[in-house]
């Protein structure tokens, strides 16, 4: 499923667990690429909303996938997401997209299409490794990855982190939206418990740098120091 020459570090976890920020930093330290799979679902939600689709309706979502032209950077220092040439890097983080994304992600044909795309991006990357983060990377996208991690944090900790990011938004509303999205997403894929062989990293009591270090420690138990790596520790 994945390229023999590209080491895949698979990281799953719930919203606000630190997947994106930690994975990006780990990728930098290792000289690896970084693949944000949630961005593909978000970009499709953005695209579907732009087409006036009802994102709670599978056939409406599927109608909007026809001309979905998605591109993403794997460079952790130069991250961007594009749809049909339009830069949507910031737009896909808007609350209206976040609220719609679970509806898009629950459509099996959508998941099949984006998973095929993710594997092609990894295989074609030409990179020594790619840190791939999402909800079903350890179980569906790259179940054969040499490093598979479930990054967790207590619900209240995740809500507080997300709330700190979204200044100007009511913290109770932010927490409710985060937990609602997890509840919806977890009916489609299980990212709340670790599949066999998946290592749990609980960041509840760790700061950002400690979490990056904990993930790198897991990677180093499996993948010896890579040529060209610069993990800076
Ligand atoms: N261990 C940590 N300690 C403190 N803050 C952290 C830690 N890990 C991540 N953060 C911060 O928490 C916030 C949420 O992290 P991030 O966006 O990476 O989570 P995520 O799991 O990718 O969320 P989502 O799935 O919703 O995109 C960010 O502001 C990030 O800097
Ligand atoms: N492997 C994945 C990744 C993401 N999703 C869906 O996309 C949404 C956005 O993901 P973020 O990581 O950017 O928060 C997420 O809520 C899921 O609906 C997915 O299904 N599988």
mmCIF file of C-alpha atoms and ligand atoms in Angstrom:
data_model
loop_
_atom_site.group_PDB
_atom_site.id
_atom_site.type_symbol
_atom_site.label_atom_id
_atom_site.label_comp_id
_atom_site.label_asym_id
_atom_site.label_seq_id
_atom_site.Cartn_x
_atom_site.Cartn_y
_atom_site.Cartn_z
ATOM 1 C CA UNK A 1 0.000 0.000 0.000
ATOM 2 C CA UNK A 2 2.852 2.397 0.758
ATOM 3 C CA UNK A 3 6.215 2.928 -0.918
ATOM 4 C CA UNK A 4 8.995 0.722 0.465
ATOM 5 C CA UNK A 5 11.446 3.635 0.316
ATOM 6 C CA UNK A 6 9.293 6.174 2.126
ATOM 7 C CA UNK A 7 8.924 5.589 5.865
ATOM 8 C CA UNK A 8 5.376 6.341 6.988
ATOM 9 C CA UNK A 9 4.766 7.649 10.490
ATOM 10 C CA UNK A 10 1.012 7.249 11.026
ATOM 11 C CA UNK A 11 -0.628 9.444 13.673
ATOM 12 C CA UNK A 12 -4.321 9.413 14.591
ATOM 13 C CA UNK A 13 -6.257 11.164 17.298
ATOM 14 C CA UNK A 14 -9.322 13.228 18.188
ATOM 15 C CA UNK A 15 -9.790 16.931 17.475
ATOM 16 C CA UNK A 16 -7.452 19.205 19.376
ATOM 17 C CA UNK A 17 -5.111 16.405 20.465
ATOM 18 C CA UNK A 18 -2.227 18.166 18.730
ATOM 19 C CA UNK A 19 -1.974 15.961 15.629
ATOM 20 C CA UNK A 20 -1.313 18.748 13.122
ATOM 21 C CA UNK A 21 1.057 20.902 15.135
ATOM 22 C CA UNK A 22 3.000 17.984 16.613
ATOM 23 C CA UNK A 23 3.184 16.045 13.317
ATOM 24 C CA UNK A 24 4.413 19.117 11.465
ATOM 25 C CA UNK A 25 7.181 19.687 14.009
ATOM 26 C CA UNK A 26 8.168 16.009 14.056
ATOM 27 C CA UNK A 27 8.378 16.080 10.247
ATOM 28 C CA UNK A 28 10.672 19.127 10.391
ATOM 29 C CA UNK A 29 12.934 17.473 12.929
ATOM 30 C CA UNK A 30 13.261 14.320 10.823
ATOM 31 C CA UNK A 31 13.500 15.976 7.425
ATOM 32 C CA UNK A 32 10.253 14.201 6.493
ATOM 33 C CA UNK A 33 7.170 15.389 4.659
ATOM 34 C CA UNK A 34 3.923 16.161 6.461
ATOM 35 C CA UNK A 35 0.516 15.053 5.176
ATOM 36 C CA UNK A 36 -2.581 16.611 6.769
ATOM 37 C CA UNK A 37 -5.356 14.249 5.665
ATOM 38 C CA UNK A 38 -8.074 16.255 7.412
ATOM 39 C CA UNK A 39 -7.290 19.068 4.973
ATOM 40 C CA UNK A 40 -8.626 16.955 2.092
ATOM 41 C CA UNK A 41 -11.970 16.420 3.834
ATOM 42 C CA UNK A 42 -12.072 20.097 4.785
ATOM 43 C CA UNK A 43 -11.256 21.164 1.225
ATOM 44 C CA UNK A 44 -14.030 18.967 -0.134
ATOM 45 C CA UNK A 45 -16.450 20.413 2.437
ATOM 46 C CA UNK A 46 -15.405 23.938 1.340
ATOM 47 C CA UNK A 47 -15.894 22.953 -2.305
ATOM 48 C CA UNK A 48 -19.288 21.329 -1.631
ATOM 49 C CA UNK A 49 -20.517 24.370 0.308
ATOM 50 C CA UNK A 50 -19.430 26.557 -2.604
ATOM 51 C CA UNK A 51 -21.633 24.426 -4.863
ATOM 52 C CA UNK A 52 -24.572 24.905 -2.513
ATOM 53 C CA UNK A 53 -24.479 21.226 -1.563
ATOM 54 C CA UNK A 54 -26.263 19.865 1.475
ATOM 55 C CA UNK A 55 -23.289 18.331 3.295
ATOM 56 C CA UNK A 56 -25.568 16.172 5.437
ATOM 57 C CA UNK A 57 -26.777 14.428 2.279
ATOM 58 C CA UNK A 58 -24.428 11.852 0.700
ATOM 59 C CA UNK A 59 -25.757 12.198 -2.846
ATOM 60 C CA UNK A 60 -25.478 15.985 -2.686
ATOM 61 C CA UNK A 61 -21.863 15.636 -1.507
ATOM 62 C CA UNK A 62 -21.086 13.127 -4.248
ATOM 63 C CA UNK A 63 -22.534 15.472 -6.888
ATOM 64 C CA UNK A 64 -20.009 18.097 -5.762
ATOM 65 C CA UNK A 65 -17.002 15.766 -5.990
ATOM 66 C CA UNK A 66 -17.090 15.678 -9.801
ATOM 67 C CA UNK A 67 -14.893 18.715 -10.356
ATOM 68 C CA UNK A 68 -12.979 18.586 -7.078
ATOM 69 C CA UNK A 69 -9.402 19.458 -8.024
ATOM 70 C CA UNK A 70 -7.343 19.147 -4.819
ATOM 71 C CA UNK A 71 -3.643 19.818 -4.197
ATOM 72 C CA UNK A 72 -1.662 19.923 -0.955
ATOM 73 C CA UNK A 73 1.908 20.652 0.033
ATOM 74 C CA UNK A 74 3.855 18.012 1.959
ATOM 75 C CA UNK A 75 6.468 20.568 3.021
ATOM 76 C CA UNK A 76 6.054 21.282 6.758
ATOM 77 C CA UNK A 77 7.752 24.663 6.290
ATOM 78 C CA UNK A 78 5.631 25.679 3.322
ATOM 79 C CA UNK A 79 2.166 24.310 3.947
ATOM 80 C CA UNK A 80 -0.679 25.136 1.577
ATOM 81 C CA UNK A 81 -3.932 23.627 0.350
ATOM 82 C CA UNK A 82 -5.470 24.439 -3.036
ATOM 83 C CA UNK A 83 -8.744 23.637 -4.767
ATOM 84 C CA UNK A 84 -8.802 24.311 -8.491
ATOM 85 C CA UNK A 85 -5.859 26.688 -8.125
ATOM 86 C CA UNK A 86 -7.484 28.692 -5.310
ATOM 87 C CA UNK A 87 -5.499 28.823 -2.078
ATOM 88 C CA UNK A 88 -7.896 27.564 0.618
ATOM 89 C CA UNK A 89 -5.334 27.058 3.381
ATOM 90 C CA UNK A 90 -7.113 29.474 5.728
ATOM 91 C CA UNK A 91 -10.647 29.163 4.369
ATOM 92 C CA UNK A 92 -10.881 25.465 5.268
ATOM 93 C CA UNK A 93 -10.393 26.327 8.968
ATOM 94 C CA UNK A 94 -13.477 28.554 9.065
ATOM 95 C CA UNK A 95 -16.164 27.354 11.503
ATOM 96 C CA UNK A 96 -18.722 26.883 8.688
ATOM 97 C CA UNK A 97 -16.352 24.371 7.052
ATOM 98 C CA UNK A 98 -15.483 22.685 10.361
ATOM 99 C CA UNK A 99 -19.198 22.296 11.059
ATOM 100 C CA UNK A 100 -19.805 20.717 7.637
ATOM 101 C CA UNK A 101 -16.776 18.440 7.364
ATOM 102 C CA UNK A 102 -18.078 15.411 9.283
ATOM 103 C CA UNK A 103 -20.985 15.103 6.849
ATOM 104 C CA UNK A 104 -18.567 14.920 3.933
ATOM 105 C CA UNK A 105 -16.232 12.484 5.729
ATOM 106 C CA UNK A 106 -18.968 9.978 6.422
ATOM 107 C CA UNK A 107 -19.561 9.235 2.723
ATOM 108 C CA UNK A 108 -17.789 5.896 1.942
ATOM 109 C CA UNK A 109 -17.034 6.814 -1.691
ATOM 110 C CA UNK A 110 -15.373 10.034 -0.541
ATOM 111 C CA UNK A 111 -13.196 8.145 1.935
ATOM 112 C CA UNK A 112 -12.189 5.634 -0.725
ATOM 113 C CA UNK A 113 -11.219 8.393 -3.178
ATOM 114 C CA UNK A 114 -9.178 10.452 -0.717
ATOM 115 C CA UNK A 115 -7.436 7.386 0.717
ATOM 116 C CA UNK A 116 -6.268 6.451 -2.775
ATOM 117 C CA UNK A 117 -5.014 10.018 -3.194
ATOM 118 C CA UNK A 118 -3.157 9.935 0.153
ATOM 119 C CA UNK A 119 -1.343 6.721 -0.778
ATOM 120 C CA UNK A 120 -0.374 8.198 -4.148
ATOM 121 C CA UNK A 121 0.947 11.360 -2.473
ATOM 122 C CA UNK A 122 3.092 9.277 -0.105
ATOM 123 C CA UNK A 123 4.354 6.951 -2.807
ATOM 124 C CA UNK A 124 5.118 9.784 -5.206
ATOM 125 C CA UNK A 125 6.700 12.065 -2.606
ATOM 126 C CA UNK A 126 10.255 10.917 -3.197
ATOM 127 C CA UNK A 127 10.877 11.746 0.470
ATOM 128 C CA UNK A 128 12.675 9.560 3.043
ATOM 129 C CA UNK A 129 9.562 9.663 5.184
ATOM 130 C CA UNK A 130 6.148 11.269 5.601
ATOM 131 C CA UNK A 131 4.322 11.950 8.857
ATOM 132 C CA UNK A 132 0.675 11.329 7.997
ATOM 133 C CA UNK A 133 -1.982 12.448 10.461
ATOM 134 C CA UNK A 134 -5.721 12.002 10.656
ATOM 135 C CA UNK A 135 -8.314 9.643 12.083
ATOM 136 C CA UNK A 136 -7.825 6.357 10.221
ATOM 137 C CA UNK A 137 -4.175 6.444 9.194
ATOM 138 C CA UNK A 138 -3.049 3.726 11.626
ATOM 139 C CA UNK A 139 -5.972 1.488 10.696
ATOM 140 C CA UNK A 140 -7.021 2.117 7.072
ATOM 141 C CA UNK A 141 -4.690 4.410 5.120
ATOM 142 C CA UNK A 142 -1.372 2.926 6.270
ATOM 143 C CA UNK A 143 -2.016 -0.043 8.583
ATOM 144 C CA UNK A 144 1.378 -1.428 7.577
ATOM 145 C CA UNK A 145 3.309 1.703 8.615
ATOM 146 C CA UNK A 146 6.353 0.912 10.785
ATOM 147 C CA UNK A 147 5.351 3.630 13.275
ATOM 148 C CA UNK A 148 1.705 3.965 14.323
ATOM 149 C CA UNK A 149 0.703 6.339 17.094
ATOM 150 C CA UNK A 150 -2.572 7.382 18.708
ATOM 151 C CA UNK A 151 -2.089 10.910 20.043
ATOM 152 C CA UNK A 152 -4.605 11.639 22.781
ATOM 153 C CA UNK A 153 -5.349 14.195 25.477
ATOM 154 C CA UNK A 154 -8.151 14.490 27.985
ATOM 155 C CA UNK A 155 -11.312 16.051 26.500
ATOM 156 C CA UNK A 156 -11.110 19.106 28.761
ATOM 157 C CA UNK A 157 -7.450 19.660 27.817
ATOM 158 C CA UNK A 158 -8.239 19.459 24.103
ATOM 159 C CA UNK A 159 -11.139 21.845 24.449
ATOM 160 C CA UNK A 160 -8.977 24.309 26.382
ATOM 161 C CA UNK A 161 -6.244 24.203 23.711
ATOM 162 C CA UNK A 162 -8.709 24.790 20.909
ATOM 163 C CA UNK A 163 -10.380 27.561 22.876
ATOM 164 C CA UNK A 164 -7.032 29.267 23.434
ATOM 165 C CA UNK A 165 -6.501 29.260 19.657
ATOM 166 C CA UNK A 166 -9.901 30.722 18.861
ATOM 167 C CA UNK A 167 -9.788 33.989 20.738
ATOM 168 C CA UNK A 168 -13.059 35.858 20.593
ATOM 169 C CA UNK A 169 -15.111 32.657 20.574
ATOM 170 C CA UNK A 170 -17.046 31.525 23.627
ATOM 171 C CA UNK A 171 -15.116 28.642 25.267
ATOM 172 C CA UNK A 172 -18.247 26.619 26.042
ATOM 173 C CA UNK A 173 -19.393 26.849 22.421
ATOM 174 C CA UNK A 174 -15.913 25.875 21.192
ATOM 175 C CA UNK A 175 -15.816 22.858 23.521
ATOM 176 C CA UNK A 176 -19.296 21.745 22.475
ATOM 177 C CA UNK A 177 -18.411 21.977 18.777
ATOM 178 C CA UNK A 178 -15.205 19.997 19.285
ATOM 179 C CA UNK A 179 -16.918 17.199 21.215
ATOM 180 C CA UNK A 180 -19.845 17.129 18.772
ATOM 181 C CA UNK A 181 -17.423 16.662 15.856
ATOM 182 C CA UNK A 182 -15.551 13.861 17.681
ATOM 183 C CA UNK A 183 -18.827 12.123 18.474
ATOM 184 C CA UNK A 184 -19.919 12.310 14.850
ATOM 185 C CA UNK A 185 -16.516 11.314 13.419
ATOM 186 C CA UNK A 186 -16.105 8.378 15.802
ATOM 187 C CA UNK A 187 -19.213 6.721 14.394
ATOM 188 C CA UNK A 188 -17.332 6.436 11.085
ATOM 189 C CA UNK A 189 -13.792 5.480 12.227
ATOM 190 C CA UNK A 190 -12.470 4.565 15.655
ATOM 191 C CA UNK A 191 -9.747 7.005 16.707
ATOM 192 C CA UNK A 192 -10.550 6.969 20.420
ATOM 193 C CA UNK A 193 -8.955 3.606 21.126
ATOM 194 C CA UNK A 194 -5.677 2.195 19.856
ATOM 195 C CA UNK A 195 -5.761 -0.676 17.372
ATOM 196 C CA UNK A 196 -3.384 -3.583 18.096
ATOM 197 C CA UNK A 197 0.234 -2.466 17.688
ATOM 198 C CA UNK A 198 -0.587 1.238 17.902
ATOM 199 C CA UNK A 199 1.354 3.162 20.577
ATOM 200 C CA UNK A 200 -0.611 5.665 22.677
ATOM 201 C CA UNK A 201 0.984 9.050 23.430
ATOM 202 C CA UNK A 202 -1.150 10.934 25.961
ATOM 203 C CA UNK A 203 -0.242 14.628 25.902
ATOM 204 C CA UNK A 204 -2.635 15.695 28.677
ATOM 205 C CA UNK A 205 0.226 16.482 31.049
ATOM 206 C CA UNK A 206 2.862 17.315 28.449
ATOM 207 C CA UNK A 207 3.649 20.665 26.908
ATOM 208 C CA UNK A 208 4.114 20.973 23.151
ATOM 209 C CA UNK A 209 7.884 20.277 23.101
ATOM 210 C CA UNK A 210 7.503 17.323 25.473
ATOM 211 C CA UNK A 211 4.845 15.866 23.184
ATOM 212 C CA UNK A 212 7.084 16.261 20.142
ATOM 213 C CA UNK A 213 9.851 14.524 22.121
ATOM 214 C CA UNK A 214 7.539 11.679 23.149
ATOM 215 C CA UNK A 215 6.538 11.074 19.519
ATOM 216 C CA UNK A 216 10.171 11.200 18.367
ATOM 217 C CA UNK A 217 11.054 8.675 21.090
ATOM 218 C CA UNK A 218 8.457 6.255 19.710
ATOM 219 C CA UNK A 219 9.779 6.766 16.185
ATOM 220 C CA UNK A 220 13.389 6.195 17.275
ATOM 221 C CA UNK A 221 12.517 2.861 18.872
ATOM 222 C CA UNK A 222 11.429 1.635 15.438
ATOM 223 C CA UNK A 223 13.276 3.729 12.877
ATOM 224 C CA UNK A 224 17.007 4.214 13.444
ATOM 225 C CA UNK A 225 18.394 7.722 12.899
ATOM 226 C CA UNK A 226 17.750 8.628 9.284
ATOM 227 C CA UNK A 227 20.293 9.979 6.871
ATOM 228 C CA UNK A 228 19.675 13.713 6.592
ATOM 229 C CA UNK A 229 17.587 13.792 9.748
ATOM 230 C CA UNK A 230 18.065 16.683 12.125
ATOM 231 C CA UNK A 231 15.857 16.105 15.093
ATOM 232 C CA UNK A 232 17.650 18.757 17.095
ATOM 233 C CA UNK A 233 17.560 16.976 20.460
HETATM 234 N N1 LIG B 1 1.180 19.084 24.099
HETATM 235 C C1 LIG B 1 0.636 20.264 23.889
HETATM 236 N N2 LIG B 1 0.607 21.153 24.868
HETATM 237 C C2 LIG B 1 0.011 22.341 24.692
HETATM 238 N N3 LIG B 1 -0.583 22.753 23.550
HETATM 239 C C3 LIG B 1 -0.571 21.904 22.541
HETATM 240 C C4 LIG B 1 0.022 20.634 22.644
HETATM 241 N N4 LIG B 1 -0.156 19.988 21.476
HETATM 242 C C5 LIG B 1 -0.825 20.837 20.690
HETATM 243 N N5 LIG B 1 -1.062 21.999 21.321
HETATM 244 C C6 LIG B 1 -1.810 23.153 20.820
HETATM 245 O O1 LIG B 1 -3.172 22.738 20.796
HETATM 246 C C7 LIG B 1 -3.838 23.304 19.679
HETATM 247 C C8 LIG B 1 -4.518 22.230 18.873
HETATM 248 O O2 LIG B 1 -3.517 21.464 18.222
HETATM 249 P P1 LIG B 1 -3.685 20.929 16.747
HETATM 250 O O3 LIG B 1 -4.397 21.909 15.876
HETATM 251 O O4 LIG B 1 -2.353 20.444 16.313
HETATM 252 O O5 LIG B 1 -4.670 19.692 17.024
HETATM 253 P P2 LIG B 1 -5.322 18.673 16.014
HETATM 254 O O6 LIG B 1 -5.361 17.365 16.711
HETATM 255 O O7 LIG B 1 -4.639 18.723 14.710
HETATM 256 O O8 LIG B 1 -6.801 19.255 15.890
HETATM 257 P P3 LIG B 1 -7.863 19.103 14.699
HETATM 258 O O9 LIG B 1 -8.074 17.638 14.495
HETATM 259 O O10 LIG B 1 -9.089 19.772 15.214
HETATM 260 O O11 LIG B 1 -7.288 19.780 13.487
HETATM 261 C C9 LIG B 1 -2.782 24.100 18.923
HETATM 262 O O12 LIG B 1 -2.879 25.454 19.327
HETATM 263 C C10 LIG B 1 -1.469 23.518 19.396
HETATM 264 O O13 LIG B 1 -0.409 24.438 19.338
HETATM 265 N N1 LIG B 2 -8.136 10.647 8.320
HETATM 266 C C1 LIG B 2 -9.144 11.523 8.498
HETATM 267 C C2 LIG B 2 -8.903 12.874 8.687
HETATM 268 C C3 LIG B 2 -9.945 13.730 8.854
HETATM 269 N N2 LIG B 2 -11.204 13.260 8.792
HETATM 270 C C4 LIG B 2 -12.348 14.173 8.810
HETATM 271 O O1 LIG B 2 -11.917 15.501 8.501
HETATM 272 C C5 LIG B 2 -12.262 16.374 9.550
HETATM 273 C C6 LIG B 2 -11.226 17.456 9.687
HETATM 274 O O2 LIG B 2 -10.030 16.880 10.193
HETATM 275 P P1 LIG B 2 -8.988 17.751 11.052
HETATM 276 O O3 LIG B 2 -7.907 16.785 11.398
HETATM 277 O O4 LIG B 2 -8.538 18.860 10.168
HETATM 278 O O5 LIG B 2 -9.720 18.247 12.233
HETATM 279 C C7 LIG B 2 -12.492 15.516 10.774
HETATM 280 O O6 LIG B 2 -13.404 16.109 11.692
HETATM 281 C C8 LIG B 2 -13.088 14.259 10.133
HETATM 282 O O7 LIG B 2 -14.455 14.463 9.857
HETATM 283 C C9 LIG B 2 -11.424 11.933 8.618
HETATM 284 O O8 LIG B 2 -12.604 11.485 8.590
HETATM 285 N N3 LIG B 2 -10.389 11.075 8.479
#
